[in-house]
Amino acid sequence: AVVSTQSTGTMDGSEEVRIIFRQYASLFFVLGVSPDDNVMAHFAFIHNLVETLNSYFRNVCELDLMHNVDRAHMILDEIVVNGFITESNRSRVLAPIAILDKTVDKVS
């Protein structure tokens, strides 16, 4: 089931923030965004992130993220740079991580 809510509040008292979240199985993805931002674009970002994580972890779950937090951060860092979505192509996001995995396997 998909659950989403939108509310506005302030994080530090100076700027309004809209909280957007979406649930995929047992995982919750939460974003704090500007109230003027396109909500559907953020839902598309969350969906793309989950699909990319599913491709890498083969049906991602919370244990995958807990035990491989470095890989999860690398995937997020490939998609988002400086607060902007720079890459949405799943194969391009996962390519550098696959190279790193091969390098680690050779060293081990």
Coordinates of N, CA and C in Angstrom, one line a residue:
A1 N 0.8 -1.2 0.0 CA 0.0 0.0 0.0 C 0.9 1.2 0.0
V2 N 0.4 2.2 -0.7 CA 1.2 3.5 -0.8 C 0.5 4.5 0.2
V3 N 1.3 5.0 1.1 CA 0.8 6.0 2.0 C 1.5 7.3 1.8
S4 N 0.8 8.4 1.6 CA 1.5 9.7 1.5 C 0.8 10.7 2.3
T5 N 1.5 11.6 2.8 CA 0.9 12.7 3.5 C 1.6 14.0 3.2
Q6 N 1.0 15.1 3.2 CA 1.6 16.4 3.0 C 1.2 17.3 4.1
S7 N 2.2 17.9 4.7 CA 1.9 18.9 5.8 C 3.1 19.9 5.7
T8 N 2.8 21.1 6.2 CA 3.8 22.1 6.2 C 4.1 22.4 7.6
G9 N 5.4 22.8 7.8 CA 5.9 23.2 9.2 C 7.2 23.8 9.0
T10 N 7.9 24.1 10.1 CA 9.2 24.7 10.0 C 10.2 23.8 10.6
M11 N 11.4 23.6 10.0 CA 12.4 22.8 10.5 C 13.2 23.6 11.6
D12 N 13.6 24.8 11.3 CA 14.4 25.6 12.2 C 13.7 26.9 12.5
G13 N 12.4 27.0 12.2 CA 11.7 28.3 12.5 C 11.8 29.3 11.4
S14 N 12.5 29.1 10.3 CA 12.7 30.2 9.4 C 12.1 29.8 8.0
E15 N 12.1 28.6 7.7 CA 11.7 28.2 6.3 C 10.6 27.1 6.4
E16 N 9.5 27.3 5.6 CA 8.5 26.3 5.5 C 9.0 25.1 4.8
V17 N 8.6 23.9 5.3 CA 9.0 22.6 4.7 C 7.7 21.7 4.6
R18 N 7.6 21.1 3.4 CA 6.5 20.1 3.2 C 7.1 18.7 3.4
I19 N 6.5 17.9 4.2 CA 7.0 16.6 4.5 C 6.2 15.6 3.6
I20 N 6.9 14.8 2.8 CA 6.3 13.9 1.9 C 6.9 12.5 2.3
F21 N 6.0 11.5 2.4 CA 6.6 10.2 2.6 C 5.8 9.2 1.8
R22 N 6.4 8.1 1.6 CA 5.8 7.0 0.8 C 6.3 5.7 1.4
Q23 N 5.4 4.7 1.5 CA 5.8 3.4 2.1 C 5.9 2.4 1.0
Y24 N 6.9 1.6 1.0 CA 7.1 0.4 0.1 C 7.4 -0.7 1.0
A25 N 6.4 -1.7 1.1 CA 6.5 -2.8 2.0 C 6.8 -2.3 3.4
S26 N 7.9 -2.7 4.0 CA 8.3 -2.3 5.3 C 9.2 -1.0 5.3
L27 N 9.5 -0.5 4.2 CA 10.4 0.7 4.1 C 9.6 2.0 4.0
F28 N 10.0 3.0 4.7 CA 9.4 4.3 4.6 C 10.5 5.3 4.0
F29 N 10.1 6.1 3.1 CA 11.0 7.1 2.5 C 10.4 8.4 2.8
V30 N 11.1 9.3 3.4 CA 10.6 10.6 3.9 C 11.5 11.7 3.3
L31 N 10.8 12.7 2.7 CA 11.5 13.9 2.2 C 10.9 15.1 2.8
G32 N 11.8 16.1 3.0 CA 11.4 17.4 3.4 C 11.7 18.3 2.3
V33 N 10.7 18.9 1.7 CA 10.8 19.7 0.5 C 10.2 21.1 0.6
S34 N 10.5 21.9 -0.3 CA 9.9 23.2 -0.4 C 8.4 23.1 -0.7
P35 N 7.5 23.9 -0.1 CA 6.1 23.8 -0.3 C 5.7 24.1 -1.8
D36 N 6.6 24.8 -2.5 CA 6.4 25.1 -3.9 C 6.8 24.0 -4.9
D37 N 7.5 23.0 -4.4 CA 7.9 21.9 -5.3 C 6.8 21.0 -5.7
N38 N 7.0 20.4 -6.9 CA 6.0 19.5 -7.4 C 6.0 18.2 -6.7
V39 N 4.9 17.9 -6.0 CA 4.8 16.7 -5.2 C 5.0 15.4 -6.0
M40 N 4.4 15.4 -7.2 CA 4.5 14.2 -8.0 C 5.9 13.9 -8.5
A41 N 6.7 14.9 -8.7 CA 8.1 14.7 -9.1 C 8.8 14.1 -7.9
H42 N 8.5 14.4 -6.7 CA 9.2 13.8 -5.5 C 8.7 12.3 -5.4
F43 N 7.4 12.0 -5.7 CA 7.0 10.7 -5.6 C 7.7 9.8 -6.7
A44 N 7.9 10.4 -7.9 CA 8.6 9.8 -9.0 C 10.0 9.5 -8.6
F45 N 10.7 10.5 -7.9 CA 12.0 10.3 -7.4 C 12.1 9.1 -6.4
I46 N 11.2 9.1 -5.4 CA 11.2 8.0 -4.5 C 11.0 6.6 -5.2
H47 N 10.1 6.6 -6.1 CA 9.8 5.3 -6.9 C 11.1 4.9 -7.6
N48 N 11.7 5.9 -8.3 CA 13.0 5.5 -9.0 C 14.1 5.0 -8.1
L49 N 14.2 5.7 -6.9 CA 15.2 5.2 -5.9 C 14.9 3.8 -5.5
V50 N 13.6 3.5 -5.2 CA 13.2 2.1 -4.8 C 13.5 1.1 -5.9
E51 N 13.2 1.5 -7.1 CA 13.4 0.6 -8.2 C 14.9 0.3 -8.4
T52 N 15.7 1.3 -8.2 CA 17.2 1.2 -8.3 C 17.7 0.3 -7.2
L53 N 17.2 0.6 -6.0 CA 17.6 -0.3 -4.8 C 17.2 -1.7 -5.0
N54 N 16.0 -1.9 -5.6 CA 15.5 -3.3 -5.9 C 16.4 -4.0 -6.9
S55 N 16.9 -3.2 -7.9 CA 17.8 -3.8 -8.9 C 19.1 -4.2 -8.3
Y56 N 19.6 -3.4 -7.4 CA 20.9 -3.7 -6.8 C 20.8 -4.9 -5.8
F57 N 19.8 -4.8 -4.9 CA 19.7 -5.7 -3.8 C 18.8 -6.9 -4.0
R58 N 18.2 -7.0 -5.2 CA 17.3 -8.0 -5.5 C 16.2 -8.1 -4.5
N59 N 15.2 -7.1 -4.6 CA 14.1 -7.0 -3.7 C 14.5 -6.5 -2.4
V60 N 14.8 -5.2 -2.3 CA 15.4 -4.5 -1.1 C 14.5 -4.6 0.1
C61 N 15.1 -4.8 1.2 CA 14.4 -4.8 2.5 C 15.2 -4.0 3.5
E62 N 14.7 -3.8 4.7 CA 15.4 -3.0 5.7 C 16.8 -3.6 6.1
L63 N 16.9 -4.9 6.1 CA 18.2 -5.5 6.4 C 19.2 -5.2 5.4
D64 N 18.8 -5.2 4.1 CA 19.8 -4.8 3.1 C 20.3 -3.4 3.3
L65 N 19.5 -2.5 3.7 CA 19.9 -1.1 3.9 C 20.7 -1.0 5.2
M66 N 20.4 -1.7 6.2 CA 21.1 -1.7 7.5 C 22.5 -2.2 7.3
H67 N 22.7 -3.4 6.6 CA 24.0 -4.0 6.5 C 24.8 -3.5 5.3
N68 N 24.2 -2.8 4.4 CA 24.9 -2.2 3.3 C 24.7 -0.7 3.2
V69 N 24.7 0.0 4.3 CA 24.4 1.4 4.2 C 25.3 2.2 3.3
D70 N 26.6 1.7 3.2 CA 27.5 2.4 2.3 C 27.1 2.3 0.8
R71 N 26.6 1.1 0.4 CA 26.1 0.9 -0.9 C 24.8 1.8 -1.2
A72 N 23.9 1.8 -0.2 CA 22.7 2.6 -0.3 C 23.0 4.1 -0.5
H73 N 24.0 4.5 0.3 CA 24.5 5.9 0.2 C 25.1 6.2 -1.2
M74 N 25.9 5.2 -1.7 CA 26.5 5.4 -3.0 C 25.4 5.5 -4.1
I75 N 24.4 4.7 -4.0 CA 23.3 4.8 -5.0 C 22.6 6.1 -4.9
L76 N 22.3 6.6 -3.7 CA 21.7 7.9 -3.5 C 22.6 9.0 -4.0
D77 N 23.9 8.9 -3.8 CA 24.9 9.9 -4.2 C 25.0 9.9 -5.7
E78 N 24.8 8.8 -6.4 CA 24.8 8.8 -7.9 C 23.5 9.4 -8.5
I79 N 22.4 9.4 -7.7 CA 21.2 9.9 -8.2 C 21.1 11.4 -7.9
V80 N 21.5 11.8 -6.7 CA 21.3 13.2 -6.2 C 22.7 13.8 -6.0
V81 N 22.9 14.9 -6.5 CA 24.1 15.7 -6.3 C 23.8 17.1 -5.9
N82 N 24.2 17.5 -4.8 CA 24.0 18.9 -4.3 C 22.6 19.2 -4.2
G83 N 21.7 18.3 -3.9 CA 20.3 18.5 -3.7 C 19.5 18.4 -5.0
F84 N 20.1 18.1 -6.1 CA 19.4 18.0 -7.4 C 19.5 16.6 -7.9
I85 N 18.4 16.2 -8.5 CA 18.5 14.9 -9.2 C 19.3 15.0 -10.5
T86 N 20.4 14.3 -10.6 CA 21.2 14.4 -11.8 C 21.2 13.2 -12.7
E87 N 20.7 12.1 -12.1 CA 20.7 10.9 -12.9 C 19.5 10.0 -12.5
S88 N 18.7 9.6 -13.5 CA 17.6 8.7 -13.2 C 17.7 7.4 -13.9
N89 N 18.6 7.2 -14.8 CA 18.8 6.0 -15.5 C 19.4 4.9 -14.6
R90 N 18.7 3.9 -14.4 CA 19.1 2.9 -13.4 C 20.4 2.2 -13.7
S91 N 20.7 1.9 -15.0 CA 21.9 1.3 -15.4 C 23.1 2.2 -15.2
R92 N 22.9 3.5 -15.5 CA 24.0 4.4 -15.3 C 24.3 4.7 -13.8
V93 N 23.3 4.6 -13.0 CA 23.4 4.7 -11.5 C 24.2 3.6 -11.0
L94 N 23.9 2.4 -11.4 CA 24.5 1.1 -10.8 C 25.8 0.8 -11.4
A95 N 26.2 1.4 -12.6 CA 27.5 1.0 -13.3 C 28.7 1.2 -12.4
P96 N 28.9 2.4 -11.8 CA 30.1 2.6 -10.9 C 30.1 1.7 -9.7
I97 N 29.0 1.4 -9.2 CA 28.9 0.5 -8.0 C 29.2 -0.9 -8.4
A98 N 28.8 -1.4 -9.6 CA 29.2 -2.7 -10.1 C 30.7 -2.8 -10.3
I99 N 31.3 -1.7 -10.8 CA 32.8 -1.7 -11.0 C 33.4 -1.8 -9.7
L100 N 33.0 -1.1 -8.7 CA 33.5 -1.2 -7.3 C 33.4 -2.6 -6.7
D101 N 32.2 -3.2 -6.9 CA 32.0 -4.5 -6.4 C 32.9 -5.5 -7.0
K102 N 33.2 -5.4 -8.3 CA 34.1 -6.3 -9.0 C 35.5 -6.1 -8.5
T103 N 35.9 -4.8 -8.2 CA 37.2 -4.5 -7.7 C 37.4 -5.1 -6.3
V104 N 36.4 -5.0 -5.5 CA 36.4 -5.5 -4.1 C 36.5 -7.0 -4.1
D105 N 35.8 -7.7 -5.0 CA 35.8 -9.1 -5.2 C 37.2 -9.6 -5.6
K106 N 37.9 -8.9 -6.4 CA 39.2 -9.3 -6.9 C 40.2 -9.1 -5.7
V107 N 40.1 -8.1 -4.9 CA 41.0 -7.9 -3.8 C 40.8 -8.9 -2.7
S108 N 39.5 -9.3 -2.5 CA 39.2 -10.2 -1.4 C 39.7 -11.6 -1.6

